[in-house]
Structure formats: structure tokens, C-alpha cells
Coordinates of C-alpha atoms in Angstrom, one line a residue:
M11 CA 18.4 -18.9 -9.8
V12 CA 17.0 -16.3 -12.3
F13 CA 14.2 -16.7 -14.8
S14 CA 16.5 -16.1 -17.8
S15 CA 18.4 -19.3 -17.1
L16 CA 18.2 -22.8 -18.7
T17 CA 17.9 -24.4 -15.3
F18 CA 14.8 -22.4 -14.5
L19 CA 13.2 -22.7 -18.0
F20 CA 13.7 -26.4 -18.6
A21 CA 14.0 -27.9 -15.1
Y22 CA 12.6 -25.9 -12.2
L23 CA 9.5 -24.4 -13.9
P24 CA 8.2 -27.5 -15.7
V25 CA 8.5 -29.6 -12.5
T26 CA 6.9 -26.8 -10.4
L27 CA 3.9 -26.4 -12.8
A28 CA 3.4 -30.2 -12.9
V29 CA 3.3 -30.5 -9.1
Y30 CA 1.2 -27.4 -8.6
F31 CA -1.6 -28.4 -11.0
L32 CA -1.6 -32.1 -9.9
V33 CA -2.4 -31.4 -6.2
P34 CA -5.8 -30.4 -5.0
C35 CA -6.6 -26.6 -4.9
R36 CA -6.5 -26.6 -1.1
A37 CA -2.9 -27.7 -1.1
R38 CA -1.6 -25.3 -3.7
N39 CA -0.5 -22.6 -1.2
G40 CA 1.6 -25.2 0.5
V41 CA 3.2 -26.2 -2.8
L42 CA 3.8 -22.6 -3.7
L43 CA 5.5 -22.1 -0.4
A44 CA 7.7 -25.1 -0.8
V45 CA 8.8 -24.5 -4.3
S46 CA 9.4 -20.8 -3.6
L47 CA 11.8 -21.7 -0.7
I48 CA 13.6 -24.1 -3.1
F49 CA 13.9 -21.3 -5.6
Y50 CA 15.2 -18.8 -3.1
G51 CA 17.6 -21.3 -1.5
W52 CA 19.0 -22.5 -4.8
G53 CA 22.0 -20.2 -4.5
E54 CA 21.9 -19.2 -0.8
P55 CA 20.4 -22.1 1.3
L56 CA 21.5 -20.4 4.5
Y57 CA 19.4 -17.3 3.9
I58 CA 16.2 -19.3 3.8
S59 CA 16.3 -18.9 7.6
I60 CA 16.3 -15.0 7.2
M61 CA 13.2 -15.2 5.0
V62 CA 11.5 -17.7 7.4
L63 CA 12.3 -15.5 10.4
S64 CA 10.9 -12.4 8.6
T65 CA 7.7 -14.4 7.7
L66 CA 7.2 -15.6 11.3
I67 CA 7.8 -12.1 12.8
D68 CA 5.3 -10.3 10.5
Y69 CA 2.7 -13.1 10.7
T70 CA 2.8 -13.0 14.5
H71 CA 2.7 -9.2 14.5
G72 CA -0.2 -9.1 12.2
M73 CA -2.1 -11.5 14.5
L74 CA -1.1 -9.3 17.5
V75 CA -2.3 -6.1 15.8
E76 CA -5.7 -7.8 15.1
R77 CA -5.9 -9.3 18.6
F78 CA -5.3 -5.9 20.4
R79 CA -7.1 -3.7 17.9
H80 CA -9.4 -2.4 20.6
R81 CA -6.3 -1.1 22.5
D82 CA -5.0 1.3 19.9
K83 CA -1.8 2.2 21.7
L84 CA -0.8 -1.4 22.1
A85 CA -1.7 -2.2 18.4
R86 CA 0.5 0.7 17.3
W87 CA 3.3 -0.6 19.4
F88 CA 3.2 -4.0 17.6
V89 CA 3.1 -2.2 14.2
G90 CA 6.2 -0.2 15.3
Q91 CA 7.9 -3.4 16.4
S92 CA 7.3 -4.9 12.9
V93 CA 8.7 -1.9 11.2
V94 CA 11.8 -1.7 13.4
F95 CA 12.5 -5.4 12.9
N96 CA 12.2 -5.2 9.1
L97 CA 14.3 -2.1 8.9
T98 CA 16.9 -3.6 11.2
L99 CA 17.1 -6.7 9.2
L100 CA 17.5 -4.7 6.0
G101 CA 20.0 -2.3 7.6
F102 CA 22.2 -5.0 9.0
F103 CA 22.6 -7.0 5.8
K104 CA 22.5 -4.2 3.3
Y105 CA 23.9 -1.1 5.0
W106 CA 26.2 -2.1 7.9
D107 CA 29.4 -2.1 6.0
F108 CA 28.6 1.2 4.3
L109 CA 27.7 2.9 7.6
A110 CA 30.8 1.4 9.4
A111 CA 33.1 2.7 6.7
N112 CA 31.7 6.2 6.7
L113 CA 31.4 6.4 10.5
S114 CA 35.0 5.2 10.9
A115 CA 36.2 7.9 8.5
L116 CA 34.1 10.5 10.4
L117 CA 34.9 9.5 13.9
G118 CA 38.5 8.3 13.4
A119 CA 37.7 5.1 15.2
E120 CA 37.6 1.8 13.2
L121 CA 34.3 0.1 13.2
P122 CA 34.2 -3.6 12.1
R123 CA 33.1 -4.3 8.6
L124 CA 31.5 -7.7 8.4
G125 CA 31.4 -8.4 4.7
V126 CA 28.1 -10.3 5.1
P127 CA 26.7 -11.3 1.6
L128 CA 23.5 -9.5 0.8
P129 CA 20.4 -11.8 0.8
I130 CA 18.8 -11.8 -2.6
G131 CA 15.7 -9.7 -2.9
I132 CA 15.8 -8.6 0.8
S133 CA 14.8 -5.0 -0.2
F134 CA 11.6 -6.4 -1.8
F135 CA 10.4 -8.9 0.7
T136 CA 11.1 -6.7 3.7
F137 CA 9.0 -3.9 2.2
Q138 CA 6.2 -6.4 1.4
T139 CA 6.0 -7.9 4.9
M140 CA 6.3 -4.5 6.6
S141 CA 3.4 -3.1 4.5
Y142 CA 1.2 -6.1 5.5
T143 CA 1.3 -5.3 9.2
I144 CA 0.6 -1.6 8.5
D145 CA -2.3 -2.5 6.3
V146 CA -3.8 -4.8 8.9
Y147 CA -3.6 -2.0 11.4
R148 CA -5.2 0.5 9.0
R149 CA -7.9 -2.1 8.1
D150 CA -6.8 -2.0 4.5
A151 CA -6.1 -5.7 4.6
P152 CA -7.6 -8.7 6.4
V153 CA -5.3 -10.5 8.9
Q154 CA -4.0 -13.8 7.6
R155 CA -4.5 -16.5 10.1
N156 CA -3.1 -19.3 8.0
L157 CA 0.7 -19.4 8.3
V158 CA 1.2 -21.4 5.1
S159 CA -0.9 -19.0 3.1
F160 CA 1.1 -16.0 4.6
G161 CA 4.3 -17.8 3.9
A162 CA 3.2 -18.4 0.3
Y163 CA 2.6 -14.6 -0.1
V164 CA 6.0 -13.6 1.3
T165 CA 8.1 -16.2 -0.6
M166 CA 6.1 -16.3 -3.8
F167 CA 8.9 -16.9 -6.3
P168 CA 7.5 -15.1 -9.4
Q169 CA 8.1 -11.7 -7.7
L170 CA 10.4 -12.7 -4.9
I171 CA 13.8 -11.4 -5.9
A172 CA 13.0 -8.3 -7.9
G173 CA 9.4 -7.4 -7.6
P174 CA 7.1 -5.9 -8.5
I175 CA 6.4 -5.2 -4.8
V176 CA 3.2 -7.0 -4.2
Q177 CA 1.1 -5.6 -1.3
Y178 CA -0.8 -8.3 0.6
K179 CA -4.1 -6.5 0.2
T180 CA -3.9 -6.8 -3.6
V181 CA -3.6 -10.7 -3.4
A182 CA -5.4 -11.5 -0.2
A183 CA -8.6 -12.8 -2.0
E184 CA -6.5 -14.9 -4.4
L185 CA -4.6 -16.5 -1.6
A186 CA -7.8 -17.6 -0.1
R187 CA -9.4 -18.8 -3.3
R188 CA -8.3 -18.6 -6.9
V189 CA -9.5 -20.2 -10.1
N190 CA -6.8 -21.3 -12.5
T191 CA -8.2 -21.2 -16.1
A192 CA -6.8 -22.2 -19.4
E193 CA -7.1 -18.6 -20.5
D194 CA -5.1 -17.2 -17.6
F195 CA -2.5 -19.9 -18.2
A196 CA -2.2 -18.9 -21.8
L197 CA -2.1 -15.2 -21.1
G198 CA 0.5 -15.7 -18.4
V199 CA 2.8 -17.8 -20.7
R200 CA 2.5 -15.2 -23.4
R201 CA 3.4 -12.4 -21.0
F202 CA 6.3 -14.4 -19.6
T203 CA 7.7 -15.1 -23.1
L204 CA 7.5 -11.4 -24.0
G205 CA 9.4 -10.5 -20.8
L206 CA 12.0 -13.2 -21.4
A207 CA 12.6 -11.9 -25.0
K208 CA 12.9 -8.3 -23.7
K209 CA 15.5 -9.4 -21.1
V210 CA 17.6 -11.9 -23.2
L211 CA 17.3 -10.5 -26.7
L212 CA 17.2 -6.7 -26.0
A213 CA 18.7 -5.9 -22.6
N214 CA 21.6 -8.4 -22.9
S215 CA 22.4 -7.3 -26.4
I216 CA 22.7 -3.6 -25.6
G217 CA 24.4 -4.1 -22.2
A218 CA 27.6 -5.1 -24.0
L219 CA 27.8 -1.6 -25.5
W220 CA 27.7 0.0 -22.0
D221 CA 30.4 -2.4 -20.8
A222 CA 32.5 -1.4 -23.7
Q223 CA 32.3 2.3 -22.9
L224 CA 33.2 1.7 -19.3
A225 CA 36.2 -0.2 -20.5
A226 CA 37.1 2.7 -22.8
R227 CA 37.0 5.1 -19.8
E228 CA 39.3 2.8 -17.9
A229 CA 41.7 2.7 -20.8
G230 CA 41.5 6.5 -21.3
T231 CA 40.0 6.2 -24.8
L232 CA 36.5 7.3 -24.0
T233 CA 35.1 10.2 -26.1
A234 CA 32.1 12.4 -25.6
A235 CA 30.2 10.6 -28.3
G236 CA 31.1 7.2 -26.9
G237 CA 30.2 8.4 -23.4
W238 CA 26.7 9.4 -24.4
L239 CA 26.3 6.3 -26.4
G240 CA 27.2 4.3 -23.3
I241 CA 24.7 6.1 -21.1
L242 CA 22.0 5.6 -23.8
A243 CA 22.9 1.9 -23.8
F244 CA 22.6 1.6 -20.0
G245 CA 19.3 3.4 -20.0
F246 CA 17.9 0.9 -22.4
Q247 CA 19.5 -2.0 -20.7
I248 CA 18.1 -1.3 -17.3
Y249 CA 14.6 -0.6 -18.8
F250 CA 14.4 -3.8 -20.8
D251 CA 16.1 -5.8 -18.1
F252 CA 13.8 -4.7 -15.3
S253 CA 10.6 -4.3 -17.2
G254 CA 11.3 -7.7 -18.9
Y255 CA 11.7 -9.3 -15.4
S256 CA 8.5 -7.6 -14.3
D257 CA 6.7 -9.0 -17.3
M258 CA 8.0 -12.5 -16.5
A259 CA 6.9 -12.1 -12.9
I260 CA 3.4 -10.8 -13.8
G261 CA 3.1 -13.6 -16.4
L262 CA 4.1 -16.3 -13.9
G263 CA 1.7 -14.8 -11.4
R264 CA -1.1 -15.1 -13.9
V265 CA -0.2 -18.8 -14.6
F266 CA -0.6 -19.5 -10.9
G267 CA -3.8 -17.6 -10.6
F268 CA -2.6 -14.2 -9.3
R269 CA -3.0 -10.8 -10.9
F270 CA -0.1 -8.6 -9.9
N271 CA -0.2 -4.9 -10.6
E272 CA 1.7 -3.4 -13.5
N273 CA 5.1 -2.1 -12.8
F274 CA 6.0 -0.1 -16.0
D275 CA 3.9 2.0 -18.4
H276 CA 6.2 3.1 -21.2
P277 CA 8.2 5.5 -19.1
Y278 CA 10.4 6.8 -21.9
L279 CA 7.3 8.4 -23.4
S280 CA 6.9 10.7 -20.4
A281 CA 6.8 14.5 -20.9
S282 CA 8.1 15.4 -17.5
V283 CA 10.2 13.9 -14.8
T284 CA 7.2 13.7 -12.5
E285 CA 5.3 11.7 -15.1
F286 CA 8.3 9.4 -15.6
W287 CA 8.2 8.4 -12.0
R288 CA 4.5 7.6 -12.3
R289 CA 5.4 5.2 -15.1
W290 CA 8.7 3.6 -13.9
H291 CA 8.8 0.9 -11.2
M292 CA 5.3 1.9 -10.2
S293 CA 5.1 -0.6 -7.3
L294 CA 8.1 1.1 -5.5
T295 CA 7.0 4.6 -6.3
G296 CA 3.5 3.7 -5.0
W297 CA 5.0 2.1 -1.9
F298 CA 6.9 5.2 -0.9
R299 CA 4.0 7.4 -1.6
E300 CA 1.6 5.3 0.5
Y301 CA 3.8 4.4 3.4
L302 CA 6.1 7.4 3.7
Y303 CA 5.2 10.5 1.6
I304 CA 1.5 10.7 2.6
P305 CA 2.1 9.9 6.3
L306 CA 4.7 12.7 6.4
G307 CA 2.0 15.0 5.1
G308 CA 2.5 14.8 1.4
S309 CA 1.8 18.1 -0.3
R310 CA -1.0 19.1 2.0
G311 CA 1.1 21.5 4.1
S312 CA 3.3 24.4 3.4
A313 CA 5.7 24.6 0.5
A314 CA 8.6 24.1 2.9
K315 CA 7.0 20.9 4.3
T316 CA 6.3 19.6 0.9
L317 CA 9.9 20.2 -0.1
R318 CA 11.1 18.4 3.0
N319 CA 8.8 15.4 2.3
I320 CA 10.1 15.1 -1.3
L321 CA 13.7 15.2 -0.1
I322 CA 13.1 12.6 2.6
V323 CA 11.3 10.2 0.2
W324 CA 13.9 10.5 -2.5
L325 CA 16.8 10.2 -0.1
C326 CA 15.2 7.0 1.0
T327 CA 14.5 5.9 -2.5
G328 CA 18.1 6.3 -3.5
F329 CA 19.4 4.6 -0.4
W330 CA 16.9 1.7 -0.9
H331 CA 18.7 0.9 -4.2
G332 CA 22.1 0.4 -2.6
A333 CA 24.6 1.2 0.1
S334 CA 26.7 3.6 -1.9
W335 CA 26.9 7.4 -2.2
N336 CA 26.0 7.3 -5.9
F337 CA 22.6 6.0 -5.1
I338 CA 22.1 8.8 -2.5
L339 CA 23.2 11.3 -5.1
W340 CA 20.9 9.8 -7.6
G341 CA 17.9 10.1 -5.3
L342 CA 18.7 13.7 -4.4
Y343 CA 19.3 14.5 -8.1
F344 CA 15.7 13.4 -8.9
A345 CA 14.4 15.1 -5.8
A346 CA 15.8 18.4 -7.1
W347 CA 14.2 17.9 -10.5
L348 CA 10.8 17.0 -9.0
I349 CA 10.9 20.0 -6.7
L350 CA 11.8 22.2 -9.7
E351 CA 8.9 20.9 -11.7
K352 CA 6.5 21.3 -8.8
F353 CA 7.5 24.9 -7.8
V354 CA 9.3 26.5 -10.7
L355 CA 8.9 24.7 -14.1
R356 CA 5.2 23.7 -14.0
K357 CA 3.9 26.7 -15.9
V358 CA 6.8 26.7 -18.3
L359 CA 6.3 23.0 -19.1
E360 CA 2.6 23.6 -19.7
K361 CA 3.5 26.0 -22.6
T362 CA 6.3 23.9 -24.0
P363 CA 5.8 21.8 -27.1
V364 CA 5.3 18.1 -26.3
W365 CA 8.4 17.0 -28.3
V366 CA 10.6 19.4 -26.4
K367 CA 9.2 18.1 -23.1
H368 CA 10.0 14.5 -24.2
L369 CA 13.6 15.5 -25.0
Y370 CA 14.0 17.4 -21.7
T371 CA 12.7 14.4 -19.7
L372 CA 14.9 11.9 -21.5
A373 CA 18.0 14.1 -21.0
V374 CA 17.3 14.4 -17.2
V375 CA 16.5 10.7 -16.9
F376 CA 19.5 9.3 -18.9
I377 CA 22.0 11.6 -17.0
G378 CA 20.4 10.1 -13.9
W379 CA 21.1 6.6 -15.2
G380 CA 24.7 7.5 -15.5
I381 CA 24.9 8.5 -11.8
F382 CA 23.0 5.3 -11.0
A383 CA 25.3 3.0 -13.0
M384 CA 28.6 4.1 -11.6
E385 CA 29.0 3.4 -7.8
D386 CA 32.5 4.9 -7.7
L387 CA 32.0 8.6 -7.7
S388 CA 35.5 9.3 -9.1
V389 CA 34.7 7.0 -12.0
C390 CA 31.3 8.7 -12.4
G391 CA 32.9 12.2 -12.3
G392 CA 35.6 11.3 -14.8
Y393 CA 33.0 9.7 -17.2
F394 CA 30.7 12.8 -17.1
S395 CA 33.7 15.1 -17.5
V396 CA 34.5 13.4 -20.9
C397 CA 30.8 13.5 -21.8
F398 CA 30.6 17.3 -21.3
G399 CA 33.7 18.1 -23.3
G400 CA 36.7 17.1 -21.1
G401 CA 38.1 14.8 -23.8
E402 CA 38.0 14.0 -27.5
L403 CA 34.6 14.4 -29.2
W404 CA 34.7 11.5 -31.5
S405 CA 36.8 8.5 -32.6
A406 CA 36.7 5.8 -35.2
A407 CA 35.6 3.3 -32.4
D408 CA 32.4 5.3 -32.0
G409 CA 31.6 4.9 -35.7
Y410 CA 32.2 1.2 -35.4
A411 CA 29.9 1.0 -32.3
L412 CA 27.2 2.9 -34.1
R413 CA 27.4 0.5 -37.1
S414 CA 27.4 -2.5 -34.8
Y415 CA 24.6 -1.4 -32.5
G416 CA 22.6 1.0 -34.8
L417 CA 19.9 -1.6 -35.6
T418 CA 19.7 -2.8 -32.0
L419 CA 19.2 0.8 -30.8
A420 CA 16.5 1.5 -33.4
I421 CA 14.6 -1.6 -32.2
L422 CA 15.0 -0.6 -28.6
I423 CA 13.7 2.9 -29.4
A424 CA 10.6 1.4 -31.2
A425 CA 10.1 -1.2 -28.4
S426 CA 10.1 1.6 -25.8
T427 CA 7.0 3.1 -27.4
T428 CA 3.4 1.8 -28.0
L429 CA 4.1 1.2 -31.7
G430 CA 4.1 -2.6 -31.4
Q431 CA 0.9 -2.6 -29.4
R432 CA -0.8 -0.4 -31.9
I433 CA 0.2 -2.5 -34.8
W434 CA -0.8 -5.7 -33.0
R435 CA -4.3 -4.3 -32.2
Q436 CA -4.8 -3.6 -35.9
L437 CA -4.4 -7.2 -36.9
P438 CA -7.5 -9.3 -37.7
A439 CA -8.5 -11.8 -35.0
R440 CA -7.6 -14.7 -37.2
A441 CA -4.0 -13.4 -37.8
E442 CA -3.5 -12.7 -34.1
K443 CA -4.6 -16.3 -33.3
V444 CA -2.1 -17.7 -35.8
L445 CA 0.8 -15.4 -35.0
T446 CA 0.6 -15.6 -31.2
P447 CA 1.9 -19.2 -30.9
V448 CA 4.4 -18.7 -33.8
L449 CA 5.9 -15.6 -32.2
M450 CA 6.0 -17.2 -28.7
G451 CA 7.7 -20.3 -30.1
L452 CA 10.2 -18.3 -32.1
G453 CA 10.9 -16.1 -29.1
L454 CA 11.5 -19.1 -26.8
V455 CA 13.8 -20.7 -29.4
L456 CA 15.8 -17.6 -29.9
C457 CA 16.2 -16.9 -26.2
T458 CA 17.2 -20.5 -25.6
A459 CA 19.8 -20.3 -28.4
Y460 CA 21.2 -17.1 -26.9
L461 CA 21.4 -18.6 -23.4
V462 CA 23.1 -21.7 -24.7
D463 CA 25.5 -19.8 -26.9
G464 CA 26.4 -16.8 -24.7
S465 CA 27.6 -16.3 -21.1
Y466 CA 26.6 -12.6 -20.9
N467 CA 23.4 -12.7 -18.9
P468 CA 23.5 -10.1 -16.1
F469 CA 20.4 -9.1 -14.1
L470 CA 20.8 -5.5 -12.9
Y471 CA 18.1 -5.6 -10.2
F472 CA 19.2 -8.9 -8.8
R473 CA 21.3 -7.3 -6.1
F474 CA 18.5 -5.1 -4.7

């Protein structure tokens, strides 16, 4: 089940809200746990057992770390067990077939490929539970002694299948006691509706253009102009798809009394690749910085060690996204640019006009999205070959695509900036009060009409 579905909007969510707010406050974590397991098990009931096992293991290890804190070596042993369990779980379900295929080719001995379906959101919830045990050991988070409350944290459906990655320490107080106010409910619904509109009306609309360019490559009719148009479309699709989902998750969290950290901050306004990764998927970037980059030494040591640490983190970041060579290449691609900016380009960028820095950043990022989007490296290579002059420059089909999607692209460009927020802040309080419910109602009606009428409703981060 995904948020941008009629089943979720008009069946699951209303019933969940009714039950949640009808029960006493002390029972709400239990309700949240139950409805989250239903949400997760809607499409894959069998994999509820994986999530329950992960919850029990990390709950137990958190308790063991706290119990043997005075014996540091033993406490660290339990932290290590938790990390190994989580990474083994993730490795088996997400990476075994990839590793088996590549090792078979390397060793000349056939290793079995299991074809096990990937549990939805496993990359997110394993990182969350793993960070809990580490934070308990570091004394950054209190141990959770209530299994139901810990289960509610792990399975919490608003951010379960695609983040943002919510660290336990950021919601520990709210799990223990939270106040649900009418203002929080209203703000949460408003944020959810905004995210739904971004996902359904913007991401879905431009995604069809990317699919069309991939089809043109397959048919041998792709041109350079069409290739870049397709990459532009995918870059906007993944941004509005994922940031829209994050908005919906943050909004739903607010409805239930939780305040999740922001996950996006207008990344396409960045003036460097380094800045872009401070603004894009901030919960993942922060997770790798806190639990991998800094423990490795960060940038505190020599230049060689800093370079090593950046390479390790971005190799892991790329591999986290998927068991495919294109994701590893994508991670190393950005590692190279971050290293260049840190050691070579920093002084050059300081003297460069802001608009040039914006264009440079967008060029690097959108080329990266092309690598990210095409898992088959031969397809990726052929596509970029055309983009960089290995085919026709232009065709009548490109003109048709521009006429068809020109307005949509203009809206996407504007929506990627702070223009809308600046205009909204200039409105008188009375106008804002009147327009808010009108725009929310209109957005919900348009999204519903789109979902009823169309079948194109992909969710790009669903598989992660």
C-alpha cells in the first residue's frame, strides 16, 4: 500500500485515524503498532515476520547494552551483534543474488541465486533499528523498556517504507508522551496534501516523458535533445516523487503527534555538489555522516584518510540504493565530485558567479540521475552516447515533447525554488486563512481524479 492510492486515502487512513483518536492516550502506541503492521503486511503478509524479528532483536540488544553498560567490552559486543544481524538481514534479502551472480562470474563456480522478493522498506527500517542500539550505547538515546512502544517506533507506517530515516533519539520523548492538538492535526493534513499533490500531479505527470525517452532509445530514435529532455524529466520526477512522499510522511507524523526531521531543503537551488547533498535526502546523508563517516575519522586526519573515508561512505551510499553496478558507479561518481570540490575546486568555486555555480551543480547532479535511473550499464552507456553527440541532435518528436510538457516543466522549475513560499508569506493573514482550505480541497479533488482516471502511479523509492 502506498499513500498515493485510493485504498489508503479513503479506507485505511480514515479508519486508522478514527481508531487512534478514540482510544485512550496510553493505548495509542499499541494502536499505532497494530495499524502499521497491517499497512506493511497489506502487500506482503509473510514479511511481517522479518520486521517483527528485527524489532525483537534490536529491542533485546538495546536492553542488553543498557544492562551490561558497566562492562564496556560486553556492551560493545552486543552492539556489534545488533549491527551484524541488521546488515546480514539486509544483505541476504537485498544483495545475495547480486553477489552470487558476480562471484559466479569471477570464480567460475555457479552460486545459487534465490530470487527472494525484496521486503519493502528494508533499507530504511534496518538502518533505524541499527542506529537505536548504537545510540543507546553512546548514551545519545534512552533505552526503551516497553516492547510495544519500541515496536511502534520501528513499524510506524508514515515513514516505514521510504523514510525519512527517523532516529529513535529524535522521537523518544514523543513515544513516551505526546499531545495531539487540533493545530498539529491541521498542519499535518496541510503538509500531507501538499506532498500528495507533488507526487501525483507533478512527479507522475513528468515521469511519462522520461519513459517516452527510454522507449525512444530502445527503438533507436533517441536524439541528443530528447536524451537531455528525458534526464531533466527524471531529475524532476525523482525529486517530486521522493520529496512529496517525505512531505506526506512528515505530515502524517504531525497528525499522530510526532515531529520528524525535514528530509529536503530545495536541493536544486544548491551552488555546489557538496551543498546539494546537505539538502537532498538529509536523513540518509546525516545517517552515513554520523554512523560511518565520523567513526572512520571524517576529515580530521590526513588528506589521504579523508579521501578514503569519502570513497567508503559514497560506495556504501550507492550500494544502499540497490544491488546493481549502476548504483555503485553513481556513488563513486558523486564521491569523485565531492573530493574534487574539497581538494581542488573549492577556491575556484569561491570566485565563480553564483549563477554559474548553480548551472555547474545542476549539470553534475542531472548527469548523476541518468546513471542512477538506468540499471543496465549498456543501456546507460548507449543513452549517454546519444546525449553527447553519438546520434541525431534533434527531431520533430522533440518539438512535440516540448510543446506537450513545456508548461509542466515550467511549473516544476518554479516549484523547485522558494518562489511559492515567498509569495505565500506575502499574503494577508485573512487571505491565507481563506485560501488554505480551498487549495487543500482542490488539491485532494484533483489528486483523486487523477488516481481514478489514470494507472500511471509509480513510486521510485518504494523498492529501497
